[in-house]
PDB file of C-alpha atoms in Angstrom:
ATOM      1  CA  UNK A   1       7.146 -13.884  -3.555  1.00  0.00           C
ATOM      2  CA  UNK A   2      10.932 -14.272  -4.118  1.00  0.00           C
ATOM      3  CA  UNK A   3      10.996 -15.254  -7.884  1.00  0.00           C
ATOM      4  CA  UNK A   4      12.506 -12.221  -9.190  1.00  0.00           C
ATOM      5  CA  UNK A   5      15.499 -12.221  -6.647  1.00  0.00           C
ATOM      6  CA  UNK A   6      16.340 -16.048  -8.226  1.00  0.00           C
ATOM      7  CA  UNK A   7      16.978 -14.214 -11.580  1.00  0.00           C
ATOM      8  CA  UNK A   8      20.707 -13.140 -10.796  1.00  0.00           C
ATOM      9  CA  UNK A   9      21.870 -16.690  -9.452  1.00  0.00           C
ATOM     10  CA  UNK A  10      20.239 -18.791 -12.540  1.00  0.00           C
ATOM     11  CA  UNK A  11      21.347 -19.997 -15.903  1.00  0.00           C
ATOM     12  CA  UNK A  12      20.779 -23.458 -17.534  1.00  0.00           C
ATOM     13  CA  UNK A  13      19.451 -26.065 -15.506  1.00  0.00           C
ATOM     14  CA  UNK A  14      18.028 -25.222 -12.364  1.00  0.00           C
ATOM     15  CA  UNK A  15      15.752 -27.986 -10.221  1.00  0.00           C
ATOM     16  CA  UNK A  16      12.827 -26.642  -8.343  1.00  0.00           C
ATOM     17  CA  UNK A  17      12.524 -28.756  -5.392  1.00  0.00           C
ATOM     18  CA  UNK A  18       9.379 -29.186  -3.891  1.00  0.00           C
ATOM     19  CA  UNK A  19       7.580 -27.229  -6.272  1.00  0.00           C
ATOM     20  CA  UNK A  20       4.180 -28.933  -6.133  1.00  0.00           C
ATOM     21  CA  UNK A  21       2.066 -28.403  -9.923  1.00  0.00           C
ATOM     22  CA  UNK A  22       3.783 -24.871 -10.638  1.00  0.00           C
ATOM     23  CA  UNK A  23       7.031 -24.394 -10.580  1.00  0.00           C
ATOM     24  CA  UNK A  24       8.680 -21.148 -10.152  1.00  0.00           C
ATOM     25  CA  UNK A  25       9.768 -20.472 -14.131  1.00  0.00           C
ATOM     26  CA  UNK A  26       8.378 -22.740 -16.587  1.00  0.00           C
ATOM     27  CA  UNK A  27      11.839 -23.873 -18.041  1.00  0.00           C
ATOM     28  CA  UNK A  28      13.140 -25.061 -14.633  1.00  0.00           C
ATOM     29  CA  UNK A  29      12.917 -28.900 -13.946  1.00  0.00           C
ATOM     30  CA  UNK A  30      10.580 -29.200 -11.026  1.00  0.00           C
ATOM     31  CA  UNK A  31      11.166 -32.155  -8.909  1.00  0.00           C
ATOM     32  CA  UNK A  32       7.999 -32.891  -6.723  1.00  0.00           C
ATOM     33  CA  UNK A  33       6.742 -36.604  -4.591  1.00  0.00           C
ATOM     34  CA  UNK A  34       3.594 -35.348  -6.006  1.00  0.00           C
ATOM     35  CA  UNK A  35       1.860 -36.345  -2.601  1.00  0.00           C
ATOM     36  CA  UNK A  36      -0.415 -33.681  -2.130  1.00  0.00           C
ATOM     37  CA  UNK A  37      -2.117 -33.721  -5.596  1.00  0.00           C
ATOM     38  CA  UNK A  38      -2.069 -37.358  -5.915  1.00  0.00           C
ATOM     39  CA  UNK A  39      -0.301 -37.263  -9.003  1.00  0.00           C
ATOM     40  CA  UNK A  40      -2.160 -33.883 -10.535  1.00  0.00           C
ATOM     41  CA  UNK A  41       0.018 -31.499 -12.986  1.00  0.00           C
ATOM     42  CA  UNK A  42       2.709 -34.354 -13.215  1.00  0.00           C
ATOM     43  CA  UNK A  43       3.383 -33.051 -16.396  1.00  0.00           C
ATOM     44  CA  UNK A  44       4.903 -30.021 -14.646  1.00  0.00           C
ATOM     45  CA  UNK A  45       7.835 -32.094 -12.378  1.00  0.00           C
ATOM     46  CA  UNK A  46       9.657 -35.018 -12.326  1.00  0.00           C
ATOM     47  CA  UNK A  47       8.528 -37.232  -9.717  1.00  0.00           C
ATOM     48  CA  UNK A  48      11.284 -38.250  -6.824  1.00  0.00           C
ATOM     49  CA  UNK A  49      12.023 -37.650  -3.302  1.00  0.00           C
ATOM     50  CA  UNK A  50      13.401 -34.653  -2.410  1.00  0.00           C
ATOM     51  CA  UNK A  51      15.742 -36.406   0.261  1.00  0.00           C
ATOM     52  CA  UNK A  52      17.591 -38.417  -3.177  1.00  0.00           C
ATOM     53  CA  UNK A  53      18.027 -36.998  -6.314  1.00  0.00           C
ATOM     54  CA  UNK A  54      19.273 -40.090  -7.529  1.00  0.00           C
ATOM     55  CA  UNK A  55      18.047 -39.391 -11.250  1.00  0.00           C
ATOM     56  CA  UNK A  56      20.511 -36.001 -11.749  1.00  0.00           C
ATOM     57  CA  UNK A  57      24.059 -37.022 -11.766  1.00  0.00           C
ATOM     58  CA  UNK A  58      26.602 -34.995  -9.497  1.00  0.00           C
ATOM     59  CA  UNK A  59      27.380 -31.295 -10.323  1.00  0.00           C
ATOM     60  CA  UNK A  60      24.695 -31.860 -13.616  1.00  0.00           C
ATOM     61  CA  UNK A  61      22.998 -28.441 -12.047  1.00  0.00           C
ATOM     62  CA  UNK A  62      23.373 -25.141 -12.543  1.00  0.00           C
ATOM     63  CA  UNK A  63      21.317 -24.421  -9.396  1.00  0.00           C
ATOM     64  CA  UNK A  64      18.651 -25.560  -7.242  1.00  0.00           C
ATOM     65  CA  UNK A  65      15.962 -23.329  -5.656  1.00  0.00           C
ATOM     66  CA  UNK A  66      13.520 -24.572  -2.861  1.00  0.00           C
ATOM     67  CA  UNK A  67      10.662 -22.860  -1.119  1.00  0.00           C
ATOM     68  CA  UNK A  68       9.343 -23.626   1.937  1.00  0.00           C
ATOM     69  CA  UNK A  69      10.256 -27.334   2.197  1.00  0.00           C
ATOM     70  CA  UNK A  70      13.194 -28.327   4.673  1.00  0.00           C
ATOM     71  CA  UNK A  71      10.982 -27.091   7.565  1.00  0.00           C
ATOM     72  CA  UNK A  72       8.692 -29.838   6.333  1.00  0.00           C
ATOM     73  CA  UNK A  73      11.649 -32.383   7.237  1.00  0.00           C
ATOM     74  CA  UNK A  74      13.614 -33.551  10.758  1.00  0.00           C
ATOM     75  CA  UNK A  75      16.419 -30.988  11.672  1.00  0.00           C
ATOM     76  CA  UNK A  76      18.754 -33.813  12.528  1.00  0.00           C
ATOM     77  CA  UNK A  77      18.235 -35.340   8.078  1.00  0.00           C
ATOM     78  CA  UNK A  78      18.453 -31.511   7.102  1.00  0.00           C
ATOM     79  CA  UNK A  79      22.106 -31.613   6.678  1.00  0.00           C
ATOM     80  CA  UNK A  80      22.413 -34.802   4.179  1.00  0.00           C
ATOM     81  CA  UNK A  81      19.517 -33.160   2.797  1.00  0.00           C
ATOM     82  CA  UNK A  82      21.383 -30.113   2.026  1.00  0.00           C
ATOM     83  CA  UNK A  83      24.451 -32.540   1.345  1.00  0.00           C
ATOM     84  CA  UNK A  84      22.398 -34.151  -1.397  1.00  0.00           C
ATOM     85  CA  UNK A  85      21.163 -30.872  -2.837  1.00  0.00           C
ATOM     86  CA  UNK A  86      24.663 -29.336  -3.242  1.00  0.00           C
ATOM     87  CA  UNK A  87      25.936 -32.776  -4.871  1.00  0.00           C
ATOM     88  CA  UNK A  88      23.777 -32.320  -8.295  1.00  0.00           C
ATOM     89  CA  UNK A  89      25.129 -28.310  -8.402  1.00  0.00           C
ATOM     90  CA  UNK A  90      27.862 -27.422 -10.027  1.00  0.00           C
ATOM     91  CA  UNK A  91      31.045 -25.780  -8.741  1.00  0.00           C
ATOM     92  CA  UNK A  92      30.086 -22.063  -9.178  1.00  0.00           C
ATOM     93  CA  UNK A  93      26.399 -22.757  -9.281  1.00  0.00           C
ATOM     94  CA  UNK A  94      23.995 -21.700  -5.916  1.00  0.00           C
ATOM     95  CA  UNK A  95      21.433 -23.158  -3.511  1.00  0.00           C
ATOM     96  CA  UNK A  96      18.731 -20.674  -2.895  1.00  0.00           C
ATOM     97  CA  UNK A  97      16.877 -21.696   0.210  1.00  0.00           C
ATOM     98  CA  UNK A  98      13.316 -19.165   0.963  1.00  0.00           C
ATOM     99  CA  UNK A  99      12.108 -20.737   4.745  1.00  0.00           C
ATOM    100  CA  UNK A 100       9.424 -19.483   7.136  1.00  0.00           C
ATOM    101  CA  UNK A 101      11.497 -17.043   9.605  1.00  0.00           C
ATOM    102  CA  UNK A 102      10.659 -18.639  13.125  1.00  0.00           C
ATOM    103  CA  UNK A 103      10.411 -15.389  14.199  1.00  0.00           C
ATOM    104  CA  UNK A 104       7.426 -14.305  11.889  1.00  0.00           C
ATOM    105  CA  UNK A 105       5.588 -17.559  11.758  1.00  0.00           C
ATOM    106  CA  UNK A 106       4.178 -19.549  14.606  1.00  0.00           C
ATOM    107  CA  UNK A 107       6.368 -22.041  16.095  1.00  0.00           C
ATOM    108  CA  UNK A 108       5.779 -25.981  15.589  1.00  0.00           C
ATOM    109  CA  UNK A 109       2.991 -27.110  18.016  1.00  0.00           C
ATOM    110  CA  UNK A 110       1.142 -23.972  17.929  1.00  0.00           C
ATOM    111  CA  UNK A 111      -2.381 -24.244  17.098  1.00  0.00           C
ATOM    112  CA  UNK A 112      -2.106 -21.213  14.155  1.00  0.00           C
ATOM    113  CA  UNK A 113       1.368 -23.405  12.686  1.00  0.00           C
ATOM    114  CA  UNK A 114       1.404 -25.421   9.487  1.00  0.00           C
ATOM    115  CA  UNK A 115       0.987 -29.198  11.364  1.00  0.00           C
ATOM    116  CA  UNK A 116       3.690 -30.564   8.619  1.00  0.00           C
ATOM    117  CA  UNK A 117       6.611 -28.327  10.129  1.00  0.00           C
ATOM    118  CA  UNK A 118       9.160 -30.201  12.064  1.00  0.00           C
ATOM    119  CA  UNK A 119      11.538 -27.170  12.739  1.00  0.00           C
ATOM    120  CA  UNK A 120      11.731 -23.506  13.461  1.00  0.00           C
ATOM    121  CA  UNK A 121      13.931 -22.230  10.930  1.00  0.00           C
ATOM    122  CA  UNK A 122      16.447 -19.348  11.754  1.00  0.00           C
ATOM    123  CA  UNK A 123      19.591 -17.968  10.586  1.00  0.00           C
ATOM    124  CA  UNK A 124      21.708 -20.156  13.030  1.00  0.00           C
ATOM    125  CA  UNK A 125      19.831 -23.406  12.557  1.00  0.00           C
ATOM    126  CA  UNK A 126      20.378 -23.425   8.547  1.00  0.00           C
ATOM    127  CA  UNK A 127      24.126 -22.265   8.701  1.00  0.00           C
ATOM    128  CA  UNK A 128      24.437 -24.749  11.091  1.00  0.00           C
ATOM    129  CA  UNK A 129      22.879 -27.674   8.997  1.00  0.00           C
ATOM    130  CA  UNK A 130      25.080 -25.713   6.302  1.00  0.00           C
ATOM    131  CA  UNK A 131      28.523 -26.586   8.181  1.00  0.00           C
ATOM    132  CA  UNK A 132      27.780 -29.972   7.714  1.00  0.00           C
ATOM    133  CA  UNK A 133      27.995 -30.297   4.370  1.00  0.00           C
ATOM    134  CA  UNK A 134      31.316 -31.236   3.109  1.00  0.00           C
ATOM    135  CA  UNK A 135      31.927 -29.023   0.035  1.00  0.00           C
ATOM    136  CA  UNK A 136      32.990 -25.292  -0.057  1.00  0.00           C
ATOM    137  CA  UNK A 137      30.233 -22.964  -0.156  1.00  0.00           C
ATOM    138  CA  UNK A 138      29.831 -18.864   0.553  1.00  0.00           C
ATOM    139  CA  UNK A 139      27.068 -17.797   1.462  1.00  0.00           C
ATOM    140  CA  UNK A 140      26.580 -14.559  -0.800  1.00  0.00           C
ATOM    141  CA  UNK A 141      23.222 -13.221   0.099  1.00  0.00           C
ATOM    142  CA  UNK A 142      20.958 -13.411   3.294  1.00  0.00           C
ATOM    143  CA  UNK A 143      17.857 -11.905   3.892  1.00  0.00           C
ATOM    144  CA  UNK A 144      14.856 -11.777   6.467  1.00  0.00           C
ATOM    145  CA  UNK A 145      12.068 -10.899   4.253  1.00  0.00           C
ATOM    146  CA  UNK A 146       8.700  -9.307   5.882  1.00  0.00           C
ATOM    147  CA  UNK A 147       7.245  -7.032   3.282  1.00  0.00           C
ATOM    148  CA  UNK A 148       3.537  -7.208   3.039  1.00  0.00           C
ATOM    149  CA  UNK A 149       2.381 -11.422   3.808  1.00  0.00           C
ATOM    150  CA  UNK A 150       6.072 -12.618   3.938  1.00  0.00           C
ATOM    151  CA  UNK A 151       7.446 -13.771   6.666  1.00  0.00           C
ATOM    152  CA  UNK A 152      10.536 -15.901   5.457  1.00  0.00           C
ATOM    153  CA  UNK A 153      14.283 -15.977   5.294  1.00  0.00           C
ATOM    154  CA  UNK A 154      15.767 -15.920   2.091  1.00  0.00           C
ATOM    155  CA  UNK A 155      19.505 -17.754   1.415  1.00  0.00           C
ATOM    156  CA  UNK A 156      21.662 -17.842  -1.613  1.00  0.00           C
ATOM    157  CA  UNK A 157      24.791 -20.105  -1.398  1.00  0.00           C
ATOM    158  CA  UNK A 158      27.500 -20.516  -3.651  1.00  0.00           C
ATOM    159  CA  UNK A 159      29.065 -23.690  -4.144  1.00  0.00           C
ATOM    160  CA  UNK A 160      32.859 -23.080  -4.635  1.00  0.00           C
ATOM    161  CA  UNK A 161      36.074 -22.951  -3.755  1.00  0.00           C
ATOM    162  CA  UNK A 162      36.976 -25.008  -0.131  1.00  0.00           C
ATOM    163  CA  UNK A 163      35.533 -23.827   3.626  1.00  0.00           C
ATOM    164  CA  UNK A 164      32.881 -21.982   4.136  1.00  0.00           C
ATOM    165  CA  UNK A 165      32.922 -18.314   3.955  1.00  0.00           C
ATOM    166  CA  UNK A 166      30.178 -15.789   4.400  1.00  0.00           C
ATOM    167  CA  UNK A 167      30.518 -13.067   2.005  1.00  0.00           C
ATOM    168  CA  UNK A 168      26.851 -11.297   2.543  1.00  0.00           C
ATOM    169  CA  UNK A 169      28.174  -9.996   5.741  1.00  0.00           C
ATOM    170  CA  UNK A 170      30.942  -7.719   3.706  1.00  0.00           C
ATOM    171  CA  UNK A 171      30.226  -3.908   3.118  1.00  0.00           C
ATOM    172  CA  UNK A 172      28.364  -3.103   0.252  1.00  0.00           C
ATOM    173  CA  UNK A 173      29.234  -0.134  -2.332  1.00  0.00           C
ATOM    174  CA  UNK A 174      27.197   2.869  -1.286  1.00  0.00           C
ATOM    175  CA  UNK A 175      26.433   3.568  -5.054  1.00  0.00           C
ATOM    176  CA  UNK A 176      26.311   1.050  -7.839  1.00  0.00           C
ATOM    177  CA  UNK A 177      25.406   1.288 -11.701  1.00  0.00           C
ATOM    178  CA  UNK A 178      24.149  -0.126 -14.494  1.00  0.00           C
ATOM    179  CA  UNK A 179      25.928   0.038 -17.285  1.00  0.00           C
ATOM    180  CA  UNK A 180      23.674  -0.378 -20.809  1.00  0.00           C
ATOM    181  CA  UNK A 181      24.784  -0.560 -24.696  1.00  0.00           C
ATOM    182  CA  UNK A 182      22.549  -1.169 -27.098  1.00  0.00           C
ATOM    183  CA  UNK A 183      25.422  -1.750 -30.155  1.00  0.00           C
ATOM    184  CA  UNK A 184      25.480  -3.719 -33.020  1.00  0.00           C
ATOM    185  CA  UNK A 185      26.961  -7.517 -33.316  1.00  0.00           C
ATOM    186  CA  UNK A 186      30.604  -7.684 -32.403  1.00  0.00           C
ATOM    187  CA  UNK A 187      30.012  -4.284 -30.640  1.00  0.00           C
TER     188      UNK A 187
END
């Protein structure tokens, strides 16, 4: 549902975490327990534990995407979570985070809510978890996504600089444009 809005904060090497037997573009590195298909499509992801990515050395990332997992963790290890996930990134690179908006999906403990979710995710709760984690970041594009069957927040964060800053919240151009050439090498 959100792959195409990945495309402008990817190059290189960029871990899918949590992506289960199909990850989101084929030349990511999916990184997956593998506990829900007992093992099935382990050709597709390297097997490890989401919490440590002790087999990718720091800032050996160009990104790291996630859908729909830290919900499936306790709010009070989200933050060295998210510590551990920005580690492996590179300075310029991004976290893109897509999480069930609390306030389009049934809340933990509700009979029509995923049993495996230990938090209601919202806006505050992830910055919050985000302030945590020791290196710079801005976060460069938020969005509560509800078209058709989503119901999720989508986050992009860019690891940089020092402090964290929240750039998404700056006006926007009221016109932009895309610029083409079609020329010949060296053009």
């Amino acid at each position: 549902k959100v792959r195409w809005a990945t495309v402008p904060y990817f190059h290189g090497r960029v871990l899918d975490i949590g992506c289960g037997p199909y990850k989101t573009f084929a030349h990511w590195i999916g990184v997956d327990n593998g506990h829900h298909w007992q093992g099935a499509g382990r050709a597709t992801f390297v097997e490890c534990d989401a919490k440590k990515l002790d087999l990718f050395t720091s800032q050996s990332c160009d990104a790291d995407f996630s859908s729909h997992l830290l919900e499936h963790f306790e709010y009070e290890e989200v933050s060295a979570i998210l510590t551990e996930w920005c580690r492996v990134v590179k300075q310029g690179g991004h976290l893109m985070l897509y999480l069930p908006d609390k306030d389009q999906y049934p809340h933990v403990g509700h009979k029509h809510a995923n049993q495996d979710h230990k938090w209601n995710v919202d806006f505050a709760g992830v910055l919050e978890t985000m302030d945590k984690v020791a290196r710079g970041w801005d976060l460069i594009e938020y969005e509560v996504r509800s078209e058709r069957d989503e119901y999720s927040l989508w986050f992009v964060f860019k690891l940089e600089g020092k402090g964290h800053r929240q750039s998404w919240r700056n006006p926007k151009p009221a016109k932009t444009c895309a610029i083409i050439r079609y020329g010949a090498i060296g053009d």
